[in-house]
């Protein structure tokens, strides 16, 4: 099967200072696959997510990123979203004064519009959101608040999953969505993700804990050190990391240029 | 509560799509081709007399004007620190303009020139008694706006062309008419209250207004009456090179309530035009006035050519016990705005609230805020100001909170937030706080922030385009004030917020 996402020897620096963060990374993801990325703090996992989502502030030094065969790096942020790329933020952003419902409906209909689909009317929209919120045990009261304002860390993460379920992307990046979740929330989120997964959807799951991977079972586990993938294996690799840490891999990241 | 919340969300959504469908930045920039009668150019005693004569005024009114004019000749135009005002040649403009066929005021709306009616309907203000104000969405009929009527007084250049729902209001005892009419029909009320809140010599522009005001709206709510519908005045400047000087007087007698809305637009022209209005509110025992403004005068183009100079004196006199006033303003237009709707809290337990959104883009300048003068005991005031600057615009909040020696146990709370878009604009906060009573308490909070890149990225990652994202974030920033507006105006205001900021990002 053709790759959905294809990253080839990508090198990325910061715009603000002369510092390369991604130092030659290659990764291919096919439809329906779940890939996990683990790696020490500061190794560049969130940077990779941001670059895939199209955030400003980075310089692409070299390499290519293709999504469904077209050049992703030349695509606007909101167009990437409409193509079906979704990133659950490691630190979800607060938007004071903007109600969750309003935000969600604006986002959904913007995407639909970009894709040339009809907008969803208010009644259908409400029904849809309420059923998703119910599954994730997000209260009505939460839904009425401004986006992420006053929400706890775990509540914010759940909100990200709600957005994912509503927007129905085909490629999902979960950037440490498990961090900050209590045991029950973890199950809810995992259930949400599992219900959502299908043979045409792919996931890139960034995590520090193999715990999540018990629920969302990866086809591949990649270890990222200093801007590169230094080792790829199956789900047992995550168990290995949990036991011994990254010391076996740190050396692999050095000296390769 | 829940439904209201959702209704608002739906409105927010409608806003974004409406904004997208609006091509032009200033959609009210058209002018109406209609034969217009002008007073001779410039200003002198004869012009004052002419305006009085055109309105068939009694002598006492003319004397009042002349007194004002003589005062004005001795006054100097104030020099404000943070506004750059090009010199205004008061002799090089017209002080009176009216559609030629308005010589005889139409007796009913049926007699109004269709061209004028069309102008207002194009502006979204149908001058009929069946329809509601523009923007009320259809699929939202379960909310309380369904049966809400809004009476409109339409002022075109120097004259009022018509007032809707007059009869229905009359049967409730409410007087709602043009001020020129009130001077003739209700001289006792006008004599008693005109100039009692903003005296003739209050300031340079108020004094000029007293001499040359041509029309405006008059409202009297009698004792014990809750006005059965929203009242509104819609000001339209059409004639070129003409100043608009309108005067509004609203009296809420004991135990009464009224909500009043004011809207304004003008054609897009290269020449700047002067608008110097005076609004006086009198609030007696146990009464309340809500006064909302959506000001959308032509702001000038992106190079600062043209636009309205908006110098307005608005003041509420809370004379009665437990009287209450609430000013809400959304200021998106004008090249220069100078405006401080004020509250004089004389009655014990009276309260004043001021909610403001001021948006400046391109070369616009706004110096706006409020004055809260606490004189009575246990008086309360609350100020919520949201200033938004984009382009090269300058936005100043200037507010005075004064608590007098006799004003025991009075309170003020001020929240003043500024939002910057881009790095060529400016926001300034100038609070003056004078407390002369040790039992009083005044609190002031101020913040300045930028439209945050992370917020924008978050919205855009969810599929929202950049301009929509900015509009969403800015509307969120203004939420508290938008919620203080009546429903119809809230929608209009949200659209305006988005439109005013078009082209401010990227
Ligand atoms: N905008 C920035 N300015 C300066 N340094 C940055 C910026 N963005 C990323 N970095 C640096 O790039 C490196 C990679 O950061 P990144 O957030 O991608 O790490 P991570 O793998 O996600 O770490 P963690 O596991 O802690 O989330 C870090 O050293 C970080 O300090
Ligand atoms: Mg990270």
Coordinates of C-alpha atoms in Angstrom, one line a residue, chain B residues 154-398:
Chain B
X154 CA -33.8 58.1 11.4
X155 CA -31.7 61.2 11.2
X156 CA -30.4 62.0 7.7
X157 CA -27.8 64.8 7.6
X158 CA -29.4 67.6 9.6
X159 CA -33.0 66.3 9.9
X160 CA -35.1 63.5 11.3
X161 CA -36.8 61.8 8.4
X162 CA -39.2 59.6 10.4
X163 CA -39.9 57.8 13.6
X164 CA -41.5 54.4 13.8
X165 CA -44.0 53.0 16.3
X166 CA -44.8 56.5 17.5
X167 CA -48.4 55.8 18.1
X168 CA -47.9 52.5 19.9
X169 CA -45.4 54.2 22.2
X170 CA -47.7 57.1 22.8
X171 CA -50.4 54.8 24.1
X172 CA -47.9 53.6 26.7
X173 CA -47.2 57.2 27.5
X174 CA -43.7 57.2 26.0
X175 CA -42.7 60.2 24.0
X176 CA -40.3 59.4 21.2
X177 CA -39.8 62.0 18.5
X178 CA -37.2 64.2 16.9
X179 CA -35.9 66.9 19.2
X180 CA -37.0 69.6 16.7
X181 CA -40.5 68.3 17.1
X182 CA -40.2 68.1 20.9
X183 CA -39.1 71.7 21.1
X184 CA -42.5 72.6 19.5
X185 CA -44.7 70.0 21.1
X186 CA -43.2 69.6 24.5
X187 CA -41.5 72.9 25.3
X188 CA -41.9 72.5 29.0
X189 CA -40.0 69.2 29.2
X190 CA -37.4 70.5 26.8
X191 CA -36.9 73.8 28.7
X192 CA -36.6 72.0 31.9
X193 CA -34.0 69.4 30.9
X194 CA -32.1 70.7 27.8
X195 CA -28.6 71.7 28.9
X196 CA -29.2 70.6 32.4
X197 CA -26.8 67.7 32.1
X198 CA -24.3 69.2 29.5
X199 CA -24.4 73.0 30.0
X200 CA -24.0 75.3 27.1
X201 CA -20.4 76.1 27.9
X202 CA -19.3 72.6 29.0
X203 CA -16.6 72.3 26.3
X204 CA -15.7 73.7 22.9
X205 CA -17.6 71.1 20.9
X206 CA -20.6 70.8 23.2
X207 CA -20.9 74.6 23.0
X208 CA -20.7 74.5 19.2
X209 CA -23.4 71.9 19.2
X210 CA -25.7 74.0 21.4
X211 CA -25.5 76.8 18.8
X212 CA -26.0 74.8 15.7
X213 CA -27.6 71.4 16.5
X214 CA -30.2 70.7 13.8
X215 CA -32.0 67.7 15.0
X216 CA -31.7 64.5 17.1
X217 CA -33.9 62.4 19.2
X218 CA -36.1 63.1 22.3
X219 CA -37.4 60.5 24.7
X220 CA -39.5 60.9 27.8
X221 CA -40.5 57.9 29.8
X222 CA -43.2 58.9 32.3
X223 CA -43.3 57.8 35.9
X224 CA -43.8 54.1 36.4
X225 CA -43.5 53.1 32.8
X226 CA -41.2 50.4 31.4
X227 CA -40.8 51.3 27.8
X228 CA -42.4 48.5 25.8
X229 CA -39.8 48.3 23.1
X230 CA -36.2 49.2 22.4
X231 CA -35.8 52.7 21.0
X232 CA -33.1 53.6 18.5
X233 CA -31.8 56.4 16.5
X234 CA -29.9 55.9 13.3
X235 CA -27.6 58.7 12.2
X236 CA -26.6 58.9 8.6
X237 CA -24.3 61.6 7.2
X238 CA -24.8 61.9 3.4
X239 CA -24.1 65.5 2.3
X240 CA -20.6 66.4 1.5
X241 CA -18.5 68.8 3.6
X242 CA -21.2 69.1 6.1
X243 CA -21.0 68.7 9.9
X244 CA -23.5 66.7 11.7
X245 CA -24.5 68.2 15.0
X246 CA -27.3 66.2 16.7
X247 CA -28.6 66.4 20.1
X248 CA -30.3 63.7 22.1
X249 CA -32.2 64.1 25.3
X250 CA -33.6 61.2 27.2
X251 CA -35.5 61.6 30.5
X252 CA -36.4 58.6 32.6
X253 CA -38.9 59.8 35.2
X254 CA -39.4 58.0 38.5
X255 CA -39.6 54.2 38.4
X256 CA -39.1 53.9 34.7
X257 CA -36.9 52.0 32.3
X258 CA -35.7 52.3 28.7
X259 CA -33.1 50.7 26.5
X260 CA -31.9 52.9 23.7
X261 CA -29.6 52.2 20.8
X262 CA -27.7 54.5 18.6
X263 CA -26.1 53.6 15.2
X264 CA -24.1 55.7 12.8
X265 CA -22.6 55.5 9.3
X266 CA -21.3 57.8 6.6
X267 CA -20.3 57.6 2.9
X268 CA -16.7 57.0 1.9
X269 CA -15.2 60.4 1.0
X270 CA -11.8 61.8 0.7
X271 CA -12.7 64.9 2.8
X272 CA -12.9 64.6 6.5
X273 CA -16.2 65.5 8.1
X274 CA -17.0 66.8 11.6
X275 CA -19.6 65.1 13.8
X276 CA -20.1 66.9 17.2
X277 CA -23.0 65.5 19.1
X278 CA -24.3 65.9 22.5
X279 CA -26.3 63.3 24.4
X280 CA -28.0 64.1 27.8
X281 CA -29.6 61.5 30.0
X282 CA -31.6 62.4 33.0
X283 CA -32.4 59.5 35.4
X284 CA -34.8 60.1 38.3
X285 CA -35.6 58.0 41.3
X286 CA -35.5 54.2 40.9
X287 CA -35.1 54.5 37.2
X288 CA -32.7 53.0 34.6
X289 CA -31.4 53.9 31.2
X290 CA -29.4 51.5 29.0
X291 CA -27.7 53.4 26.2
X292 CA -25.9 51.4 23.6
X293 CA -23.9 52.8 20.7
X294 CA -22.4 51.1 17.7
X295 CA -20.4 53.7 16.0
X296 CA -19.3 53.0 12.5
X297 CA -18.6 56.3 10.9
X298 CA -16.3 56.1 7.9
X299 CA -12.8 55.6 9.4
X300 CA -10.8 57.0 6.4
X301 CA -8.8 54.8 4.1
X302 CA -5.7 52.9 5.0
X303 CA -3.6 56.0 4.3
X304 CA -5.6 58.1 6.6
X305 CA -7.4 60.0 3.9
X306 CA -11.0 61.1 4.8
X307 CA -13.1 59.9 7.6
X308 CA -15.2 61.4 10.3
X309 CA -13.9 63.4 13.2
X310 CA -16.1 62.3 16.0
X311 CA -16.1 64.7 19.0
X312 CA -19.0 63.7 21.2
X313 CA -20.1 64.7 24.6
X314 CA -22.3 62.2 26.3
X315 CA -23.4 62.4 29.9
X316 CA -25.8 60.7 32.2
X317 CA -27.1 62.5 35.3
X318 CA -28.2 60.0 37.9
X319 CA -30.3 62.5 39.9
X320 CA -32.6 60.1 41.6
X321 CA -32.1 57.6 44.4
X322 CA -31.3 54.1 43.2
X323 CA -31.0 55.4 39.7
X324 CA -28.9 53.5 37.2
X325 CA -27.3 54.0 33.9
X326 CA -25.4 51.7 31.6
X327 CA -23.4 53.0 28.7
X328 CA -22.2 50.4 26.2
X329 CA -20.3 51.4 23.2
X330 CA -18.6 49.7 20.3
X331 CA -16.4 52.2 18.5
X332 CA -15.1 50.9 15.2
X333 CA -15.3 53.9 13.0
X334 CA -14.2 57.5 12.6
X335 CA -10.8 58.8 11.7
X336 CA -10.6 60.4 15.1
X337 CA -12.8 59.6 18.1
X338 CA -12.9 61.8 21.2
X339 CA -15.6 60.6 23.5
X340 CA -16.1 60.0 27.2
X341 CA -19.6 59.0 28.1
X342 CA -19.9 60.0 31.7
X343 CA -22.0 59.3 34.7
X344 CA -22.7 61.8 37.4
X345 CA -23.9 59.8 40.4
X346 CA -25.8 62.3 42.4
X347 CA -28.6 60.2 43.9
X348 CA -27.8 58.0 46.9
X349 CA -27.3 54.3 45.8
X350 CA -27.1 55.3 42.2
X351 CA -24.9 53.4 39.9
X352 CA -23.1 53.8 36.6
X353 CA -21.6 51.2 34.3
X354 CA -19.5 51.7 31.2
X355 CA -18.7 48.9 28.8
X356 CA -16.6 49.8 25.8
X357 CA -14.9 48.3 22.8
X358 CA -12.8 50.6 20.8
X359 CA -11.1 49.3 17.7
X360 CA -8.6 51.2 15.7
X361 CA -7.0 50.0 12.5
X362 CA -4.8 51.6 9.9
X363 CA -4.4 55.3 10.7
X364 CA -7.3 55.7 13.1
X365 CA -7.0 57.4 16.4
X366 CA -9.3 56.9 19.4
X367 CA -9.1 58.7 22.7
X368 CA -12.1 57.4 24.6
X369 CA -13.1 56.4 28.1
X370 CA -15.4 57.5 30.8
X371 CA -15.8 59.8 33.8
X372 CA -17.5 58.5 36.9
X373 CA -18.3 61.3 39.3
X374 CA -19.5 59.9 42.6
X375 CA -21.4 62.5 44.6
X376 CA -24.2 60.6 46.4
X377 CA -23.7 58.0 49.2
X378 CA -23.3 54.3 48.4
X379 CA -22.8 54.9 44.7
X380 CA -21.3 52.3 42.5
X381 CA -19.5 52.4 39.2
X382 CA -18.0 49.8 37.0
X383 CA -15.8 50.3 34.0
X384 CA -14.9 47.6 31.5
X385 CA -12.8 48.8 28.6
X386 CA -11.4 46.7 25.7
X387 CA -9.1 48.6 23.4
X388 CA -7.9 46.9 20.2
X389 CA -5.3 48.4 17.9
X390 CA -4.0 47.2 14.6
X391 CA -2.1 48.7 11.7
X392 CA -0.6 52.1 12.7
X393 CA -3.5 53.1 14.9
X394 CA -3.4 54.6 18.3
X395 CA -5.9 53.8 21.0
X396 CA -6.1 55.6 24.3
X397 CA -8.3 54.8 27.3
X398 CA -8.7 57.9 29.4

